[in-house]
mmCIF file of C-alpha atoms and ligand atoms in Angstrom:
data_model
loop_
_atom_site.group_PDB
_atom_site.id
_atom_site.type_symbol
_atom_site.label_atom_id
_atom_site.label_comp_id
_atom_site.label_asym_id
_atom_site.label_seq_id
_atom_site.Cartn_x
_atom_site.Cartn_y
_atom_site.Cartn_z
ATOM 1 C CA MET A 20 -17.889 -11.850 21.284
ATOM 2 C CA THR A 21 -15.601 -9.539 19.444
ATOM 3 C CA LYS A 22 -14.690 -10.094 15.502
ATOM 4 C CA ARG A 23 -11.027 -11.255 14.956
ATOM 5 C CA VAL A 24 -9.315 -9.107 12.683
ATOM 6 C CA PRO A 25 -5.886 -9.281 10.808
ATOM 7 C CA TYR A 26 -4.264 -6.087 11.825
ATOM 8 C CA LYS A 27 -3.252 -4.096 15.311
ATOM 9 C CA PHE A 28 -2.513 -0.745 15.828
ATOM 10 C CA VAL A 29 0.711 -0.031 17.884
ATOM 11 C CA THR A 30 1.251 3.456 19.360
ATOM 12 C CA LYS A 31 5.011 4.403 20.109
ATOM 13 C CA ASP A 32 5.674 8.055 21.401
ATOM 14 C CA ALA A 33 2.723 9.236 20.366
ATOM 15 C CA LEU A 34 2.746 7.921 16.947
ATOM 16 C CA THR A 35 0.556 4.941 16.009
ATOM 17 C CA TYR A 36 0.869 2.632 13.000
ATOM 18 C CA LEU A 37 -0.838 -0.383 11.662
ATOM 19 C CA THR A 38 0.778 -4.139 11.491
ATOM 20 C CA PHE A 39 -0.496 -6.996 10.059
ATOM 21 C CA ASN A 40 -1.108 -9.938 12.305
ATOM 22 C CA LYS A 41 0.382 -13.062 10.417
ATOM 23 C CA TRP A 42 3.848 -10.459 10.391
ATOM 24 C CA GLU A 43 3.954 -9.054 13.351
ATOM 25 C CA GLN A 44 5.738 -11.912 15.200
ATOM 26 C CA ASP A 45 8.280 -12.312 12.169
ATOM 27 C CA GLU A 46 11.715 -11.883 13.435
ATOM 28 C CA LYS A 47 13.241 -11.219 9.874
ATOM 29 C CA MET A 48 10.836 -8.699 8.607
ATOM 30 C CA ILE A 49 9.805 -5.211 9.551
ATOM 31 C CA HIS A 50 6.801 -3.548 8.207
ATOM 32 C CA GLY A 51 3.835 -0.913 8.990
ATOM 33 C CA PHE A 52 1.431 1.235 7.313
ATOM 34 C CA SER A 53 1.147 4.768 9.069
ATOM 35 C CA THR A 54 -2.110 6.854 10.522
ATOM 36 C CA ARG A 55 -2.479 10.292 10.569
ATOM 37 C CA TYR A 56 -0.880 10.279 14.246
ATOM 38 C CA GLY A 57 2.315 11.036 15.399
ATOM 39 C CA GLY A 58 3.766 13.955 13.238
ATOM 40 C CA VAL A 59 4.202 17.279 13.069
ATOM 41 C CA SER A 60 2.236 19.051 10.131
ATOM 42 C CA GLN A 61 -0.468 20.978 10.332
ATOM 43 C CA GLY A 62 -4.276 21.775 9.379
ATOM 44 C CA ASP A 63 -5.425 19.442 6.856
ATOM 45 C CA LEU A 64 -1.920 17.462 6.856
ATOM 46 C CA ALA A 65 -2.255 16.991 10.296
ATOM 47 C CA THR A 66 -0.228 15.220 11.506
ATOM 48 C CA LEU A 67 2.066 12.710 9.872
ATOM 49 C CA ASN A 68 2.067 13.678 6.383
ATOM 50 C CA LEU A 69 4.704 11.671 4.285
ATOM 51 C CA GLY A 70 4.153 13.277 1.243
ATOM 52 C CA PHE A 71 6.390 16.095 -0.289
ATOM 53 C CA ASN A 72 4.243 17.132 -3.023
ATOM 54 C CA ARG A 73 1.191 18.256 -0.602
ATOM 55 C CA GLY A 74 2.433 21.680 0.158
ATOM 56 C CA ASP A 75 3.585 21.078 3.574
ATOM 57 C CA GLU A 76 7.091 22.389 4.938
ATOM 58 C CA GLU A 77 10.140 20.025 3.734
ATOM 59 C CA GLU A 78 11.420 20.024 7.225
ATOM 60 C CA ASN A 79 7.876 18.630 8.295
ATOM 61 C CA VAL A 80 7.798 15.990 6.156
ATOM 62 C CA VAL A 81 11.535 15.122 6.648
ATOM 63 C CA GLU A 82 10.658 15.232 10.433
ATOM 64 C CA ASN A 83 7.680 13.018 10.322
ATOM 65 C CA TYR A 84 9.757 10.364 8.452
ATOM 66 C CA ARG A 85 12.249 10.660 10.977
ATOM 67 C CA ARG A 86 9.581 9.824 13.782
ATOM 68 C CA ILE A 87 7.697 6.906 11.783
ATOM 69 C CA SER A 88 11.717 5.314 10.870
ATOM 70 C CA LYS A 89 12.212 5.322 14.557
ATOM 71 C CA ALA A 90 8.740 3.972 15.286
ATOM 72 C CA LEU A 91 9.269 1.349 13.208
ATOM 73 C CA GLY A 92 12.912 0.666 14.277
ATOM 74 C CA VAL A 93 14.437 1.153 10.787
ATOM 75 C CA PRO A 94 17.170 3.478 9.781
ATOM 76 C CA PHE A 95 16.025 6.954 8.521
ATOM 77 C CA LYS A 96 19.435 6.490 5.942
ATOM 78 C CA SER A 97 17.437 3.218 4.791
ATOM 79 C CA LEU A 98 14.016 4.340 3.046
ATOM 80 C CA VAL A 99 13.870 4.334 -0.462
ATOM 81 C CA LEU A 100 11.057 6.173 -1.800
ATOM 82 C CA SER A 101 8.801 5.011 -4.544
ATOM 83 C CA LYS A 102 7.766 7.433 -7.756
ATOM 84 C CA GLN A 103 4.138 6.846 -7.798
ATOM 85 C CA VAL A 104 2.356 7.859 -10.863
ATOM 86 C CA HIS A 105 -0.611 5.304 -11.297
ATOM 87 C CA GLU A 106 1.489 2.951 -13.848
ATOM 88 C CA THR A 107 2.957 -0.885 -13.297
ATOM 89 C CA GLN A 108 6.679 0.083 -13.296
ATOM 90 C CA ILE A 109 8.424 -1.953 -10.815
ATOM 91 C CA ALA A 110 12.104 -2.087 -9.758
ATOM 92 C CA ARG A 111 14.620 -4.160 -7.501
ATOM 93 C CA VAL A 112 15.887 -1.947 -5.368
ATOM 94 C CA ASN A 113 19.165 -2.671 -3.222
ATOM 95 C CA LYS A 114 21.692 -0.671 -0.599
ATOM 96 C CA GLU A 115 22.294 1.821 -3.489
ATOM 97 C CA ASP A 116 19.037 2.981 -3.813
ATOM 98 C CA CYS A 117 18.866 4.294 0.115
ATOM 99 C CA GLY A 118 18.013 7.680 0.504
ATOM 100 C CA ASN A 119 16.182 7.886 -2.981
ATOM 101 C CA GLY A 120 13.268 10.715 -2.965
ATOM 102 C CA ILE A 121 14.487 12.127 0.699
ATOM 103 C CA GLN A 122 18.106 12.065 1.075
ATOM 104 C CA THR A 123 18.782 12.621 -2.848
ATOM 105 C CA PRO A 124 16.041 13.532 -5.746
ATOM 106 C CA ASN A 125 13.962 10.857 -6.825
ATOM 107 C CA LYS A 126 15.578 9.043 -9.702
ATOM 108 C CA TRP A 127 12.268 7.882 -11.158
ATOM 109 C CA GLU A 128 10.049 9.118 -13.479
ATOM 110 C CA SER A 129 7.456 6.098 -12.615
ATOM 111 C CA MET A 130 7.914 3.301 -10.489
ATOM 112 C CA ASP A 131 4.592 1.923 -8.806
ATOM 113 C CA GLY A 132 6.310 -0.846 -7.003
ATOM 114 C CA LEU A 133 9.379 -1.779 -5.214
ATOM 115 C CA TYR A 134 10.879 -5.038 -4.132
ATOM 116 C CA THR A 135 14.560 -6.320 -2.515
ATOM 117 C CA ASN A 136 15.948 -9.221 -1.260
ATOM 118 C CA GLU A 137 18.631 -6.959 1.056
ATOM 119 C CA LYS A 138 18.530 -6.614 4.395
ATOM 120 C CA GLY A 139 18.427 -2.887 5.773
ATOM 121 C CA VAL A 140 16.806 -1.628 2.615
ATOM 122 C CA THR A 141 13.320 0.056 3.761
ATOM 123 C CA LEU A 142 10.661 0.301 0.955
ATOM 124 C CA VAL A 143 8.618 3.004 0.952
ATOM 125 C CA THR A 144 5.515 3.731 -0.620
ATOM 126 C CA HIS A 145 2.479 6.201 -0.308
ATOM 127 C CA TYR A 146 -1.475 6.146 -0.479
ATOM 128 C CA ALA A 147 -4.313 8.057 0.344
ATOM 129 C CA ASP A 148 -7.104 5.851 -0.440
ATOM 130 C CA CYS A 149 -5.276 3.577 -3.103
ATOM 131 C CA VAL A 150 -4.763 0.219 -2.795
ATOM 132 C CA PRO A 151 -1.517 -0.853 -0.981
ATOM 133 C CA LEU A 152 -0.201 -4.412 -1.610
ATOM 134 C CA PHE A 153 2.569 -6.184 0.470
ATOM 135 C CA PHE A 154 4.305 -9.192 -0.612
ATOM 136 C CA TYR A 155 6.176 -11.171 1.489
ATOM 137 C CA ALA A 156 8.048 -14.503 0.759
ATOM 138 C CA PRO A 157 9.714 -15.245 4.145
ATOM 139 C CA ASP A 158 11.422 -18.805 3.261
ATOM 140 C CA TYR A 159 13.395 -16.703 0.229
ATOM 141 C CA GLY A 160 13.974 -13.424 1.844
ATOM 142 C CA MET A 161 12.101 -11.373 -0.571
ATOM 143 C CA ILE A 162 9.650 -8.219 0.392
ATOM 144 C CA GLY A 163 8.027 -5.905 -1.942
ATOM 145 C CA MET A 164 5.013 -3.346 -2.526
ATOM 146 C CA ALA A 165 3.151 -2.181 -5.210
ATOM 147 C CA HIS A 166 0.718 1.038 -5.219
ATOM 148 C CA ALA A 167 -2.659 0.011 -6.804
ATOM 149 C CA GLY A 168 -4.902 2.908 -7.506
ATOM 150 C CA TRP A 169 -7.813 1.896 -9.836
ATOM 151 C CA ARG A 170 -5.624 2.264 -12.919
ATOM 152 C CA GLY A 171 -3.057 0.098 -11.047
ATOM 153 C CA THR A 172 -5.667 -2.558 -9.691
ATOM 154 C CA VAL A 173 -7.243 -2.658 -13.870
ATOM 155 C CA GLU A 174 -3.653 -2.977 -15.011
ATOM 156 C CA GLU A 175 -2.787 -5.633 -12.622
ATOM 157 C CA ILE A 176 0.459 -4.398 -10.762
ATOM 158 C CA GLY A 177 0.124 -6.820 -8.101
ATOM 159 C CA LYS A 178 -0.343 -9.551 -10.903
ATOM 160 C CA LYS A 179 2.989 -8.285 -12.548
ATOM 161 C CA MET A 180 5.090 -8.209 -9.088
ATOM 162 C CA VAL A 181 4.064 -11.981 -8.884
ATOM 163 C CA GLU A 182 5.509 -12.416 -12.533
ATOM 164 C CA ILE A 183 8.615 -10.947 -11.680
ATOM 165 C CA TRP A 184 9.220 -12.949 -8.312
ATOM 166 C CA PHE A 185 8.226 -16.420 -10.016
ATOM 167 C CA ASN A 186 9.877 -15.773 -13.314
ATOM 168 C CA LYS A 187 13.117 -13.543 -12.528
ATOM 169 C CA GLU A 188 13.504 -14.541 -8.740
ATOM 170 C CA ASN A 189 12.930 -18.177 -9.023
ATOM 171 C CA ILE A 190 10.419 -18.000 -5.735
ATOM 172 C CA PRO A 191 7.330 -20.478 -5.975
ATOM 173 C CA LEU A 192 4.261 -18.945 -5.879
ATOM 174 C CA GLU A 193 2.514 -20.905 -2.880
ATOM 175 C CA ALA A 194 5.679 -19.143 -1.097
ATOM 176 C CA ILE A 195 4.507 -15.615 -1.623
ATOM 177 C CA GLN A 196 2.176 -14.055 1.242
ATOM 178 C CA VAL A 197 0.439 -10.823 0.299
ATOM 179 C CA VAL A 198 -1.740 -8.661 2.579
ATOM 180 C CA ILE A 199 -4.250 -6.021 0.671
ATOM 181 C CA GLY A 200 -3.918 -3.152 2.998
ATOM 182 C CA PRO A 201 -6.026 -0.022 4.069
ATOM 183 C CA SER A 202 -7.793 1.291 1.237
ATOM 184 C CA ILE A 203 -11.051 3.156 -0.147
ATOM 185 C CA GLY A 204 -13.449 0.256 0.405
ATOM 186 C CA PRO A 205 -16.415 -0.999 -1.582
ATOM 187 C CA CYS A 206 -18.747 1.251 0.992
ATOM 188 C CA HIS A 207 -16.869 4.202 -0.600
ATOM 189 C CA PHE A 208 -15.425 3.338 -4.467
ATOM 190 C CA GLU A 209 -18.421 4.764 -6.429
ATOM 191 C CA VAL A 210 -17.885 5.574 -9.903
ATOM 192 C CA ASP A 211 -19.510 6.529 -13.303
ATOM 193 C CA ALA A 212 -19.950 4.257 -16.251
ATOM 194 C CA ASP A 213 -16.643 4.839 -18.046
ATOM 195 C CA VAL A 214 -14.558 3.773 -15.271
ATOM 196 C CA ALA A 215 -16.822 0.793 -14.516
ATOM 197 C CA ASP A 216 -16.539 -0.097 -18.429
ATOM 198 C CA VAL A 217 -12.729 -0.741 -17.916
ATOM 199 C CA PHE A 218 -13.170 -3.040 -14.926
ATOM 200 C CA ASN A 219 -16.056 -5.172 -16.539
ATOM 201 C CA ALA A 220 -13.577 -5.319 -19.250
ATOM 202 C CA LYS A 221 -10.991 -6.696 -16.997
ATOM 203 C CA PHE A 222 -13.312 -8.519 -14.920
ATOM 204 C CA PRO A 223 -16.377 -9.856 -16.408
ATOM 205 C CA ASN A 224 -19.599 -10.242 -14.842
ATOM 206 C CA ALA A 225 -17.952 -9.608 -11.467
ATOM 207 C CA ALA A 226 -20.055 -9.367 -8.530
ATOM 208 C CA PHE A 227 -18.139 -7.270 -7.073
ATOM 209 C CA ILE A 228 -18.798 -4.431 -9.571
ATOM 210 C CA ARG A 229 -22.399 -3.490 -8.835
ATOM 211 C CA TYR A 230 -24.658 -1.115 -10.671
ATOM 212 C CA GLU A 231 -26.730 1.576 -8.024
ATOM 213 C CA HIS A 232 -29.902 2.001 -10.433
ATOM 214 C CA GLU A 233 -30.883 4.799 -7.964
ATOM 215 C CA LYS A 234 -27.886 6.606 -8.456
ATOM 216 C CA ASN A 235 -26.804 5.678 -11.739
ATOM 217 C CA LYS A 236 -23.249 4.976 -10.361
ATOM 218 C CA TYR A 237 -21.302 1.568 -9.736
ATOM 219 C CA ARG A 238 -19.753 0.268 -6.539
ATOM 220 C CA ILE A 239 -16.420 -1.481 -7.058
ATOM 221 C CA ASP A 240 -14.510 -3.716 -4.646
ATOM 222 C CA LEU A 241 -10.792 -2.694 -5.197
ATOM 223 C CA TRP A 242 -9.881 -5.447 -2.676
ATOM 224 C CA GLU A 243 -11.540 -7.926 -4.129
ATOM 225 C CA CYS A 244 -10.388 -6.898 -7.790
ATOM 226 C CA ASN A 245 -6.569 -7.263 -6.320
ATOM 227 C CA LYS A 246 -7.349 -10.656 -4.791
ATOM 228 C CA GLN A 247 -8.768 -12.052 -8.106
ATOM 229 C CA SER A 248 -6.075 -10.688 -10.046
ATOM 230 C CA LEU A 249 -3.447 -12.582 -7.426
ATOM 231 C CA LEU A 250 -5.455 -15.800 -7.762
ATOM 232 C CA GLY A 251 -5.073 -15.670 -11.394
ATOM 233 C CA ALA A 252 -1.366 -14.924 -10.897
ATOM 234 C CA GLY A 253 -1.348 -18.210 -8.826
ATOM 235 C CA ILE A 254 -1.413 -17.242 -5.402
ATOM 236 C CA LEU A 255 -2.934 -19.470 -2.831
ATOM 237 C CA GLU A 256 -6.070 -18.132 -1.520
ATOM 238 C CA GLU A 257 -5.010 -18.839 2.378
ATOM 239 C CA ASN A 258 -1.895 -16.387 1.278
ATOM 240 C CA ILE A 259 -3.732 -13.480 0.736
ATOM 241 C CA THR A 260 -5.430 -11.514 3.464
ATOM 242 C CA ILE A 261 -7.544 -8.514 2.915
ATOM 243 C CA THR A 262 -7.099 -6.054 5.946
ATOM 244 C CA GLY A 263 -10.857 -4.789 5.358
ATOM 245 C CA ILE A 264 -10.296 -1.169 6.421
ATOM 246 C CA CYS A 265 -12.013 1.715 4.285
ATOM 247 C CA THR A 266 -9.910 5.071 4.726
ATOM 248 C CA CYS A 267 -12.804 6.945 3.702
ATOM 249 C CA CYS A 268 -15.006 5.244 6.713
ATOM 250 C CA TYR A 269 -11.703 5.868 8.607
ATOM 251 C CA ASP A 270 -10.820 9.343 8.117
ATOM 252 C CA GLN A 271 -10.084 10.763 11.234
ATOM 253 C CA ILE A 272 -7.681 7.879 11.214
ATOM 254 C CA PHE A 273 -6.136 7.390 7.715
ATOM 255 C CA PHE A 274 -5.793 10.493 5.072
ATOM 256 C CA SER A 275 -8.771 9.950 2.354
ATOM 257 C CA HIS A 276 -8.279 11.787 -0.673
ATOM 258 C CA ARG A 277 -12.121 11.075 -1.732
ATOM 259 C CA LYS A 278 -13.373 12.204 1.632
ATOM 260 C CA THR A 279 -11.430 15.690 1.504
ATOM 261 C CA GLY A 280 -11.351 16.290 -2.073
ATOM 262 C CA GLY A 281 -7.865 16.148 -2.475
ATOM 263 C CA LYS A 282 -7.133 18.312 0.917
ATOM 264 C CA ARG A 283 -5.264 15.703 2.629
ATOM 265 C CA GLY A 284 -1.584 14.647 3.675
ATOM 266 C CA THR A 285 -0.359 11.368 2.732
ATOM 267 C CA LEU A 286 0.158 7.915 4.214
ATOM 268 C CA GLY A 287 3.303 5.576 3.624
ATOM 269 C CA ALA A 288 3.888 1.821 3.829
ATOM 270 C CA PHE A 289 6.908 0.809 4.821
ATOM 271 C CA MET A 290 8.714 -3.093 4.782
ATOM 272 C CA CYS A 291 12.359 -4.004 5.767
ATOM 273 C CA LEU A 292 14.438 -6.924 6.158
ATOM 274 C CA LYS A 293 16.749 -7.054 8.985
HETATM 275 ZN ZN1 ZN B 5 -16.083 3.376 3.237
#
């Protein structure tokens, strides 16, 4: 018997992206997480690099965005790119923000989270081992994404998104669904005591922060950290999905910062209401 996984790979015109089963049939929302396949970039950036800051030709990156937009079925002009600096700023965006960071210069200095309730606005966030958090309240027509690296995880950017939706947007906690996307997994996220101390202070006595005596290192499960943080914010457990894909294990499919020592392209996460 094959194990049921909460995601599916979709290939269109040689471009492959990931979708999440629970939203795949949704007629009001488009989502996807890119892989390395389907772009025009070369070498370490091959082929679907979505980062303008990786030393790639700008025209390659733009072409890659055109291709993934087409595959997903969202207008290229609808893209709104985040500005990720491992902080916890979150912006509500709308039609006027479309093109930010790709057709016009990025207007933000710090914006690790985006959300919107406007149709035809495509949120875009970026990854290469960090944790993508996807938020959706189907009954309230709200989508959001947050970039949780280890700093964003400790600073609980996911919880912050939930608090904004609850307090400012009046969305009930039980209406919010979250997917924790592909990122470096507990199998590969190994850190020294200085980083582990920060996690231990935030998540005391947590089983998902484990000391490895033989290596004098700690292993941390960022998926579980984010899940605990979301549960703490009031999200129902049945509304949280962990994709369970380690980008470092599957570096042939995804860009992994740790696996390549930083010689890598950038993956993109996309959400759009239709
Ligand atoms: Zn791994």
